[in-house]
PDB file of C-alpha atoms in Angstrom:
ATOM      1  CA  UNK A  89       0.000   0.000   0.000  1.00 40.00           C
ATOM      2  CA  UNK A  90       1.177   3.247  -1.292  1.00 46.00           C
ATOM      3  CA  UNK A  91       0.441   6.013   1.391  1.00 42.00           C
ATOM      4  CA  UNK A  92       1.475   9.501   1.863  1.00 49.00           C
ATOM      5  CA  UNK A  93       2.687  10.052   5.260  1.00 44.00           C
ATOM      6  CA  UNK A  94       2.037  13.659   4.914  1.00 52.00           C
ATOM      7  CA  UNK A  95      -1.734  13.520   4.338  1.00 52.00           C
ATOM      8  CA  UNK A  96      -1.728  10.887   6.651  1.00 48.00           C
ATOM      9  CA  UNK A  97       0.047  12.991   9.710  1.00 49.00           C
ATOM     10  CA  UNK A  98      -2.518  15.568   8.775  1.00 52.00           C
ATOM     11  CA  UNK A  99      -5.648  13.343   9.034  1.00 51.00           C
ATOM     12  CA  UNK A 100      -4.393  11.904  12.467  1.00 50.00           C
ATOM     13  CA  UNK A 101      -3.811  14.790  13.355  1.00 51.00           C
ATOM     14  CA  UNK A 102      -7.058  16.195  12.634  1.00 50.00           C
ATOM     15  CA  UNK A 103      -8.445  13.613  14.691  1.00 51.00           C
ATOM     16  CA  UNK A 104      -8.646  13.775  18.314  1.00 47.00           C
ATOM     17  CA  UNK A 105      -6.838  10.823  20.644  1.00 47.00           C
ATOM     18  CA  UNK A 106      -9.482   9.728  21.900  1.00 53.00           C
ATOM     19  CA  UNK A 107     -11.603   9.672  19.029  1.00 54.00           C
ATOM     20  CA  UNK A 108      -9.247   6.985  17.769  1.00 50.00           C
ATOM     21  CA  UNK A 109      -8.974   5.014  21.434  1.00 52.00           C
ATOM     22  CA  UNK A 110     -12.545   4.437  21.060  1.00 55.00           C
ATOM     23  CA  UNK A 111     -12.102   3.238  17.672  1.00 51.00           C
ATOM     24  CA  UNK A 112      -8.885   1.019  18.074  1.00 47.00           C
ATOM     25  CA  UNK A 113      -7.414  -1.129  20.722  1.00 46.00           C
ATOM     26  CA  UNK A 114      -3.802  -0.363  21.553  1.00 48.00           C
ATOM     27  CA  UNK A 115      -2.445  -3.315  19.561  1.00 45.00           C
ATOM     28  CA  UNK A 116      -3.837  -2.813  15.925  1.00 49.00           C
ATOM     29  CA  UNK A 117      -1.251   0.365  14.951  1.00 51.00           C
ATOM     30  CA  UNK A 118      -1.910  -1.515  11.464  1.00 58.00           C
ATOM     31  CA  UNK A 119      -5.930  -1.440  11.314  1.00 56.00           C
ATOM     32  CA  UNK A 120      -5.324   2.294  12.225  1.00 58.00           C
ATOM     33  CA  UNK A 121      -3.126   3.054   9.641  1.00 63.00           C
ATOM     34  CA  UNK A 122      -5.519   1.124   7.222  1.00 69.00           C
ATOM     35  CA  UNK A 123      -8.774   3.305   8.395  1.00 68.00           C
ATOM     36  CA  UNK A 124      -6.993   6.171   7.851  1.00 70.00           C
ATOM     37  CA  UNK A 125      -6.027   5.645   4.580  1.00 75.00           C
ATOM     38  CA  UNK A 126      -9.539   5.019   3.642  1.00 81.00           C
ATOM     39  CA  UNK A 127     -10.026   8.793   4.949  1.00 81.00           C
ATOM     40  CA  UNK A 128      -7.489  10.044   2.767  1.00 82.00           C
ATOM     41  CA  UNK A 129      -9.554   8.078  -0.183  1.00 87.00           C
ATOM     42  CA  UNK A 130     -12.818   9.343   1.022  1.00 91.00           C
ATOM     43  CA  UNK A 131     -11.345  13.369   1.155  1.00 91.00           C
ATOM     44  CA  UNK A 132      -9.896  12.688  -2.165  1.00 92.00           C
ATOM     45  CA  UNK A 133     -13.012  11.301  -3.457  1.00 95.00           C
ATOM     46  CA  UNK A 134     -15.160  14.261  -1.730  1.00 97.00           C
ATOM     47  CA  UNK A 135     -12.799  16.731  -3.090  1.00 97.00           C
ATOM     48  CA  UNK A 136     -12.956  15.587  -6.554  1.00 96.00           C
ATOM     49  CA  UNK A 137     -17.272  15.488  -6.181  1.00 98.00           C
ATOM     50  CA  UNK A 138     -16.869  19.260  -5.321  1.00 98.00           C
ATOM     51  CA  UNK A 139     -14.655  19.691  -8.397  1.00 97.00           C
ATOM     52  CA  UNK A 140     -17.173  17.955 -10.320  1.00 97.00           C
ATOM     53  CA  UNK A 141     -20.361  20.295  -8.801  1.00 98.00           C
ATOM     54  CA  UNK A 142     -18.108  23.803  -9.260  1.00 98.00           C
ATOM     55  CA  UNK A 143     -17.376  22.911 -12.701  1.00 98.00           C
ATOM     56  CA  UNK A 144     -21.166  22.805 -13.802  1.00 98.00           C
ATOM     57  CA  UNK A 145     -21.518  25.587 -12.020  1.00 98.00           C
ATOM     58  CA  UNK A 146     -19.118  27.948 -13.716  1.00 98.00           C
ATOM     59  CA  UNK A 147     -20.302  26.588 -17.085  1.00 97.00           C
ATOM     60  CA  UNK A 148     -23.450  27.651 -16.469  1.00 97.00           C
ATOM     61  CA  UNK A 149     -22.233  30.661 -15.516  1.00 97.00           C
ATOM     62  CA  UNK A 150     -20.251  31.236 -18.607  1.00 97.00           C
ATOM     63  CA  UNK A 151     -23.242  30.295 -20.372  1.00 96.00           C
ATOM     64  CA  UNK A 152     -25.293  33.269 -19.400  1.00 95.00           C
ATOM     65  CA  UNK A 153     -22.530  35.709 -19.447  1.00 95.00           C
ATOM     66  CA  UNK A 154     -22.132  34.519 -22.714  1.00 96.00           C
ATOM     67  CA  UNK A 155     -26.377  34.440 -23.979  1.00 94.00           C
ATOM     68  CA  UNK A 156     -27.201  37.236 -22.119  1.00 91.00           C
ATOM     69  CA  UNK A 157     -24.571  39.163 -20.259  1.00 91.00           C
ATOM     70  CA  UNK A 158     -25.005  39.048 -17.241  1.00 93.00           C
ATOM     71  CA  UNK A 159     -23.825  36.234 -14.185  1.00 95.00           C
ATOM     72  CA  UNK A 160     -26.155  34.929 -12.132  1.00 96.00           C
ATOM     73  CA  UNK A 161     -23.538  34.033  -9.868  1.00 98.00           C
ATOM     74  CA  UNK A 162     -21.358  36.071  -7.947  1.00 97.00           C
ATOM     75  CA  UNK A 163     -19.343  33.939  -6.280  1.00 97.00           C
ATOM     76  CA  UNK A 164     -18.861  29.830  -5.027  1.00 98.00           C
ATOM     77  CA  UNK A 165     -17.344  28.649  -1.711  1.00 98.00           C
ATOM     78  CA  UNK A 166     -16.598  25.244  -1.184  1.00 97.00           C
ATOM     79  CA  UNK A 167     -15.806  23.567   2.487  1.00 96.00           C
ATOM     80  CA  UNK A 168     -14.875  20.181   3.231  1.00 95.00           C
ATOM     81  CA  UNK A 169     -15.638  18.186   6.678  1.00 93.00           C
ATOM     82  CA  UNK A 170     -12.628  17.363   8.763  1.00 86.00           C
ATOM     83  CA  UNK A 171     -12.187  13.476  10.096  1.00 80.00           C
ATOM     84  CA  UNK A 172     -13.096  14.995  13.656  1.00 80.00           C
ATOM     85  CA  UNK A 173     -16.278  16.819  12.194  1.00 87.00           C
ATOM     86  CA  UNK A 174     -17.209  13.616  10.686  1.00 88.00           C
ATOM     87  CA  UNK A 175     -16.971  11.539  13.503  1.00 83.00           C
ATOM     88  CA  UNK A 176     -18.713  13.989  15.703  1.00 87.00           C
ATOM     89  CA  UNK A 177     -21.625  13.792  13.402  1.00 91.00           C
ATOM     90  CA  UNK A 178     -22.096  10.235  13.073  1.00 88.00           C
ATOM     91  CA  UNK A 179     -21.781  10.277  17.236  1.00 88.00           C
ATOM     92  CA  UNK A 180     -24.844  12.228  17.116  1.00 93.00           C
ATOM     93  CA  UNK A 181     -26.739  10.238  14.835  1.00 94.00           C
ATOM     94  CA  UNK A 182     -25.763   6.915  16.198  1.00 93.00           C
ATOM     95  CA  UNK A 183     -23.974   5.632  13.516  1.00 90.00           C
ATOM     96  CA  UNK A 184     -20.547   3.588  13.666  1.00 84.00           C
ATOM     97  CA  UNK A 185     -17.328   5.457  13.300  1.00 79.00           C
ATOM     98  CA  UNK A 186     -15.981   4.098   9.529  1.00 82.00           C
ATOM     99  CA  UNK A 187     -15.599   5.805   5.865  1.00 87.00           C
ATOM    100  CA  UNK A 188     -18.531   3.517   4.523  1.00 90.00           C
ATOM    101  CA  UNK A 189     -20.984   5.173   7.333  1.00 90.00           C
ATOM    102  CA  UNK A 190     -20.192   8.168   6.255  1.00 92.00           C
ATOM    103  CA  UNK A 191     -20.607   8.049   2.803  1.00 94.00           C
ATOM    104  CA  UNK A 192     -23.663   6.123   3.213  1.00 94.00           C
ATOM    105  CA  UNK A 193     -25.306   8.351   6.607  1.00 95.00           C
ATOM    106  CA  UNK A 194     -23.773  11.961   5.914  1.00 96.00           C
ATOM    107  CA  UNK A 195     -24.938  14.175   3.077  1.00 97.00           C
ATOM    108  CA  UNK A 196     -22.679  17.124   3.867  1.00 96.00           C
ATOM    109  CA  UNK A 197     -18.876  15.719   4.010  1.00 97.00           C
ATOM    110  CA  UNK A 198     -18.973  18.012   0.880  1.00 98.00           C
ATOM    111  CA  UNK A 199     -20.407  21.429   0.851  1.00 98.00           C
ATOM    112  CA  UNK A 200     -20.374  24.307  -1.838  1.00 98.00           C
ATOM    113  CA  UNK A 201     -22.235  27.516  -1.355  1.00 98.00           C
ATOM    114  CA  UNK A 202     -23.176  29.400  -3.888  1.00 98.00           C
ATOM    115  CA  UNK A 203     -23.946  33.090  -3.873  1.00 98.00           C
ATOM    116  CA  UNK A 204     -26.280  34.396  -6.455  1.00 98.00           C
ATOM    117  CA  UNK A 205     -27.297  38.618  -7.107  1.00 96.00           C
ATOM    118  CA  UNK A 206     -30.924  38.031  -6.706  1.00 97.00           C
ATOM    119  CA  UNK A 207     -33.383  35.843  -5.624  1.00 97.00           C
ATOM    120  CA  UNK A 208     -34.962  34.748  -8.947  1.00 96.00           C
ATOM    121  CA  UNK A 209     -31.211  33.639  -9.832  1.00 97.00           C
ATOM    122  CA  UNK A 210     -31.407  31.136  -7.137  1.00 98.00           C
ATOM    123  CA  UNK A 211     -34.116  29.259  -8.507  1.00 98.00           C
ATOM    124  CA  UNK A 212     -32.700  29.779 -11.662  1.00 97.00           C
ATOM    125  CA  UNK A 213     -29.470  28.337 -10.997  1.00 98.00           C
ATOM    126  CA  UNK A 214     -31.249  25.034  -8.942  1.00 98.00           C
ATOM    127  CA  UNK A 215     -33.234  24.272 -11.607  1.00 98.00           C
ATOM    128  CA  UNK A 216     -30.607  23.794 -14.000  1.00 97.00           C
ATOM    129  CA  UNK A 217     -28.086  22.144 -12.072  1.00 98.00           C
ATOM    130  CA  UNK A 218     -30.631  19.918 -10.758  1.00 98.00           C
ATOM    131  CA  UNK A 219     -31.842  19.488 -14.434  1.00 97.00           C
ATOM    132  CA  UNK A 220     -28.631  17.542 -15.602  1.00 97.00           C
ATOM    133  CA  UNK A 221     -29.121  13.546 -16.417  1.00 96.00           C
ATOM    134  CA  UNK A 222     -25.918  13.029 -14.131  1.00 96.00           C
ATOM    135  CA  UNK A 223     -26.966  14.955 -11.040  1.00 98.00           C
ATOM    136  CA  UNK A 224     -29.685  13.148  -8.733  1.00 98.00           C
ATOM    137  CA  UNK A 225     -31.534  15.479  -6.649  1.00 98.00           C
ATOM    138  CA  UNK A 226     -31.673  13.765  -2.941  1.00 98.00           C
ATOM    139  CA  UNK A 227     -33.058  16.428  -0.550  1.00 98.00           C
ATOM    140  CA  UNK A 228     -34.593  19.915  -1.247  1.00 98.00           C
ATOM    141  CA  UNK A 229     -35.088  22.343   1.009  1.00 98.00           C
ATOM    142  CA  UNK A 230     -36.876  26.022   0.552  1.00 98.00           C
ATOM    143  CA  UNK A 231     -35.289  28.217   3.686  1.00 98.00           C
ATOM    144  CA  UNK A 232     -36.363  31.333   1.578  1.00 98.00           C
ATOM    145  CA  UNK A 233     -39.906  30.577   1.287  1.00 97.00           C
ATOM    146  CA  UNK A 234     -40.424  29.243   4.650  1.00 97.00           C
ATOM    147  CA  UNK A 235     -37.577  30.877   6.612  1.00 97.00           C
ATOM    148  CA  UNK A 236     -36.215  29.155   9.761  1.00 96.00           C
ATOM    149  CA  UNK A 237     -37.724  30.604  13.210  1.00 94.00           C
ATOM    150  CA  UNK A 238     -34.767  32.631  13.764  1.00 93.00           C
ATOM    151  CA  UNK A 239     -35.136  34.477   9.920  1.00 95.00           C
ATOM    152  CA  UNK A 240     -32.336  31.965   7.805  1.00 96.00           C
ATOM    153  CA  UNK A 241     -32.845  32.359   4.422  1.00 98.00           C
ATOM    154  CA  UNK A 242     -31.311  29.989   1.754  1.00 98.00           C
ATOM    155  CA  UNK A 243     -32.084  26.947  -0.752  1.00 98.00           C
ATOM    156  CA  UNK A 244     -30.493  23.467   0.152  1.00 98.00           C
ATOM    157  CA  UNK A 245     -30.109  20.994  -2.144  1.00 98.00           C
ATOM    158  CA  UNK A 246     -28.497  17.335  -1.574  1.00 98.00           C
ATOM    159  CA  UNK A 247     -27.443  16.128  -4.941  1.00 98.00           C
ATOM    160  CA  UNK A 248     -25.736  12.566  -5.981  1.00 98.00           C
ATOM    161  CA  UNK A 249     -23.061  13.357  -8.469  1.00 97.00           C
ATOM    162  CA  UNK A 250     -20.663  11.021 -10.417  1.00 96.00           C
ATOM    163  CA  UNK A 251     -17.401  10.508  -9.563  1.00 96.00           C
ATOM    164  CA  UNK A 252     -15.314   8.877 -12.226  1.00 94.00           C
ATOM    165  CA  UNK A 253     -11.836   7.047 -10.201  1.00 91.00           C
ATOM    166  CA  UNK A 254      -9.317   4.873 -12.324  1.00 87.00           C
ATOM    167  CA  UNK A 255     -10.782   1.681 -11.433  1.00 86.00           C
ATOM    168  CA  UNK A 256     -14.549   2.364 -10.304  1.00 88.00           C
ATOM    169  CA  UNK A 257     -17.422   5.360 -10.799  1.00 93.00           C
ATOM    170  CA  UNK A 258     -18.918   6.593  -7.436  1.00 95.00           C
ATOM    171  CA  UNK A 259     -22.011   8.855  -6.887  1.00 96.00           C
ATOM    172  CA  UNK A 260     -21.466  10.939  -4.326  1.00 97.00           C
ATOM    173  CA  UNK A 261     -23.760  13.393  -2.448  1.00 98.00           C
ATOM    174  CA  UNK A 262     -22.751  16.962  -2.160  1.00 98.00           C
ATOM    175  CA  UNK A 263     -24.560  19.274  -0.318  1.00 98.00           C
ATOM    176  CA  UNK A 264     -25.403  22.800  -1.986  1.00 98.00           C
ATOM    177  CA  UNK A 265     -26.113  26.445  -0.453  1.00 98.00           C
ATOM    178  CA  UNK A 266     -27.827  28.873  -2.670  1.00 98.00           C
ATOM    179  CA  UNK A 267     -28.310  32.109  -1.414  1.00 98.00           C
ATOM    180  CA  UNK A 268     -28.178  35.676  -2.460  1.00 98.00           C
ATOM    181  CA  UNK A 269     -25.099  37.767  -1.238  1.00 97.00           C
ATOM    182  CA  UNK A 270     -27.786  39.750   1.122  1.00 97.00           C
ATOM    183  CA  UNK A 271     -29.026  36.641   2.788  1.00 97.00           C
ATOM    184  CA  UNK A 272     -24.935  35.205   3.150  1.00 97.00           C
ATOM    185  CA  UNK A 273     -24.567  38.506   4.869  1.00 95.00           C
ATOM    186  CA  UNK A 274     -26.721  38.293   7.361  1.00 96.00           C
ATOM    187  CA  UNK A 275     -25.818  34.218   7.814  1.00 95.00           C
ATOM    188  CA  UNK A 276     -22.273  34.829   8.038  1.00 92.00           C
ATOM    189  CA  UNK A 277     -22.618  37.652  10.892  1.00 90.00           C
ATOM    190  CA  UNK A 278     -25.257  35.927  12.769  1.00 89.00           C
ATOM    191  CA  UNK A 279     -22.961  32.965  13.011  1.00 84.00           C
ATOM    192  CA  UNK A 280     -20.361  34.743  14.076  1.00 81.00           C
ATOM    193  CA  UNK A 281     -22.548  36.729  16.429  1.00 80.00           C
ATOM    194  CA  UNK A 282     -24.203  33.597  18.212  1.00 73.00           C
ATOM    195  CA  UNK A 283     -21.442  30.886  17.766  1.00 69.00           C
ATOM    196  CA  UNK A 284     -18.203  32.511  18.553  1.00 59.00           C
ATOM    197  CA  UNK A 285     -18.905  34.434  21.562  1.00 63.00           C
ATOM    198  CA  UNK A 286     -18.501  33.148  24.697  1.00 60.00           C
ATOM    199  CA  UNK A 287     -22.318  34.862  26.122  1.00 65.00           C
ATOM    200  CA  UNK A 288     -25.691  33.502  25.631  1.00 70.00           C
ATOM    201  CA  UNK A 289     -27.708  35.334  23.037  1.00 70.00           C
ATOM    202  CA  UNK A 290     -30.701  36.392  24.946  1.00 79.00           C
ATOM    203  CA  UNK A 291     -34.277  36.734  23.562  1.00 83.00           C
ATOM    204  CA  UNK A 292     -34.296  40.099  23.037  1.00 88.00           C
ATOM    205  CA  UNK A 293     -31.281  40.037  20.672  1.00 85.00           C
ATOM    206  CA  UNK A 294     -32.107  36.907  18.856  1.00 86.00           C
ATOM    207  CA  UNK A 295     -35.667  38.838  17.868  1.00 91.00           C
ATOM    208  CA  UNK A 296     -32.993  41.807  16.875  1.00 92.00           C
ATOM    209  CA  UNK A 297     -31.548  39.082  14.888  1.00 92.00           C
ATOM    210  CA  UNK A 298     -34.477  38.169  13.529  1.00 94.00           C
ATOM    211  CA  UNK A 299     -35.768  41.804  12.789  1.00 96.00           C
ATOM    212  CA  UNK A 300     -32.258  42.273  10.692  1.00 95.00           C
ATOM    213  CA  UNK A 301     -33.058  38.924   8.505  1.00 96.00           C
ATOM    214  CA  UNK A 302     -36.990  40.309   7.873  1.00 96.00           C
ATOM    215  CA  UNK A 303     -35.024  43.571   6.481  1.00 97.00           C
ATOM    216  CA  UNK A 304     -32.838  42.132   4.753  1.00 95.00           C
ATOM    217  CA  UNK A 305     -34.935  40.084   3.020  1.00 97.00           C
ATOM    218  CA  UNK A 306     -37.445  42.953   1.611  1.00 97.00           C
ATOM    219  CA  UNK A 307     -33.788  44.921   0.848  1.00 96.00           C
ATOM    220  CA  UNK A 308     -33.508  41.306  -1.531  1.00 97.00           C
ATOM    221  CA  UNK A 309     -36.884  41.659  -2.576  1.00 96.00           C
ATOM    222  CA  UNK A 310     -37.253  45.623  -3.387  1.00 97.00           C
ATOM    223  CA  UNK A 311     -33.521  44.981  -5.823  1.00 96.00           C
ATOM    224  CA  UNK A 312     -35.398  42.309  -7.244  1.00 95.00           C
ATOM    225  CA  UNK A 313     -38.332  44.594  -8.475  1.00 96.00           C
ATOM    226  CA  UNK A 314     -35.419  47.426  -9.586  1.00 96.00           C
ATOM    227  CA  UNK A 315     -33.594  44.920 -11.689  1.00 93.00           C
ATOM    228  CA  UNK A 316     -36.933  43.877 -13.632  1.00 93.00           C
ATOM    229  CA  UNK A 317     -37.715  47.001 -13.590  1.00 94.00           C
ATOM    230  CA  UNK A 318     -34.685  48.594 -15.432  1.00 92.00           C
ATOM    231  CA  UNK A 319     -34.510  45.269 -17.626  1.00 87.00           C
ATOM    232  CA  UNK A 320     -37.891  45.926 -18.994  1.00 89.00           C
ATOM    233  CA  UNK A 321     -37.033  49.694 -19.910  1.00 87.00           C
ATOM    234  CA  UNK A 322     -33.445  48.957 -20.959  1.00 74.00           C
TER     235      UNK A 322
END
């Protein structure tokens, strides 16, 4: 077995001692080595599924800039889960610690977010990827229509997407973000507002939270009507 020591140092290390106690008994260094390997498969195989996603994403970017001028996209971010992130999530769900219960339990090893201009864009930009004979649409769900209690806004897809590997094809479920840059705004900040701080958000502040997200949302809306608006007379 060919394995690279750096990648595997990293993916140890990424993992935390006791997460690997639990998994391992003292005397099988080998099995060890050999589950970790399979991580280094399963980050190159996620990694190459989020290759695969951003690809048909761009083209159809392209596309429009070139048909009609004008991007519907103005930007993608891509994120993948760490060994300990993956381990913490199948701990929550029950599910044994291995790489084939987390390709089979876990839709969101792989993530991309993609941030559109307006809201009709991200709709636009679903339906097309979704629309594609390779890409199998898992999971759907409509955050902007029916906004989460504390004012989230975004569309989540979980799509199955080929993989093609020298010896095998895998499909592969990717999880996607599509949002416009006004709702990632508010996302990112109320993240960092609620998630890094070391204080409880209190009621009164999560409805200020809230409040922002309901504004920010008929700021979306009211560029929406400009940009028909100026398309019509243009």
């Amino acid at each position: 077995m060919n394995i690279n020591v750096n990648n595997l140092k990293k993916t140890i290390e990424g993992t935390e001692l006791d997460t690997v106690k639990q998994l391992f008994p003292a005397d099988t260094g080998e099995l060890l080595v050999e589950e970790m390997y399979k991580f280094i498969e399963l980050e190159h195989l996620y990694e190459s599924a989020i290759r695969e996603v951003k690809t048909k994403l761009e083209i159809l970017d392209s596309e429009f800039r070139t048909k009609y001028a004008y991007n519907p996209i103005h930007h993608i971010e891509d994120r993948l889960k760490s060994p300990k992130s993956i381990f913490e999530k199948l701990r929550r769900k029950d599910k044994p610690f291995s790489v084939d219960s987390a390709k089979k339990n876990l839709y969101d090893i792989a993530g991309i977010r993609v941030i559109c201009n307006y809201i009709e864009d991200i709709y636009t930009v679903a339906d097309l990827l979704t629309a594609q004979d390779d890409v199998k649409l898992v999971e759907r769900k409509d955050y902007i229509k029916s906004p989460k209690p504390n004012g989230y806004r975004s569309l989540h897809l979980v799509i199955q997407t080929p993989v093609y590997l020298s010896e095998a094809k895998e499909h592969v479920f990717v999880e996607v973000q599509i949002r416009t840059i006004a709702m990632d705004f508010w996302a990112s900040l109320e993240h960092e507002l609620k998630y890094k701080t070391d204080n409880e958000v209190s009621a009164e502040l999560a409805a200020r939270l809230k409040n922002c997200a309901e504004t920010i949302a008929a700021t979306d809306a009211e560029m929406q009507e400009i940009y028909r608006t100026l398309k019509e007379i243009s």
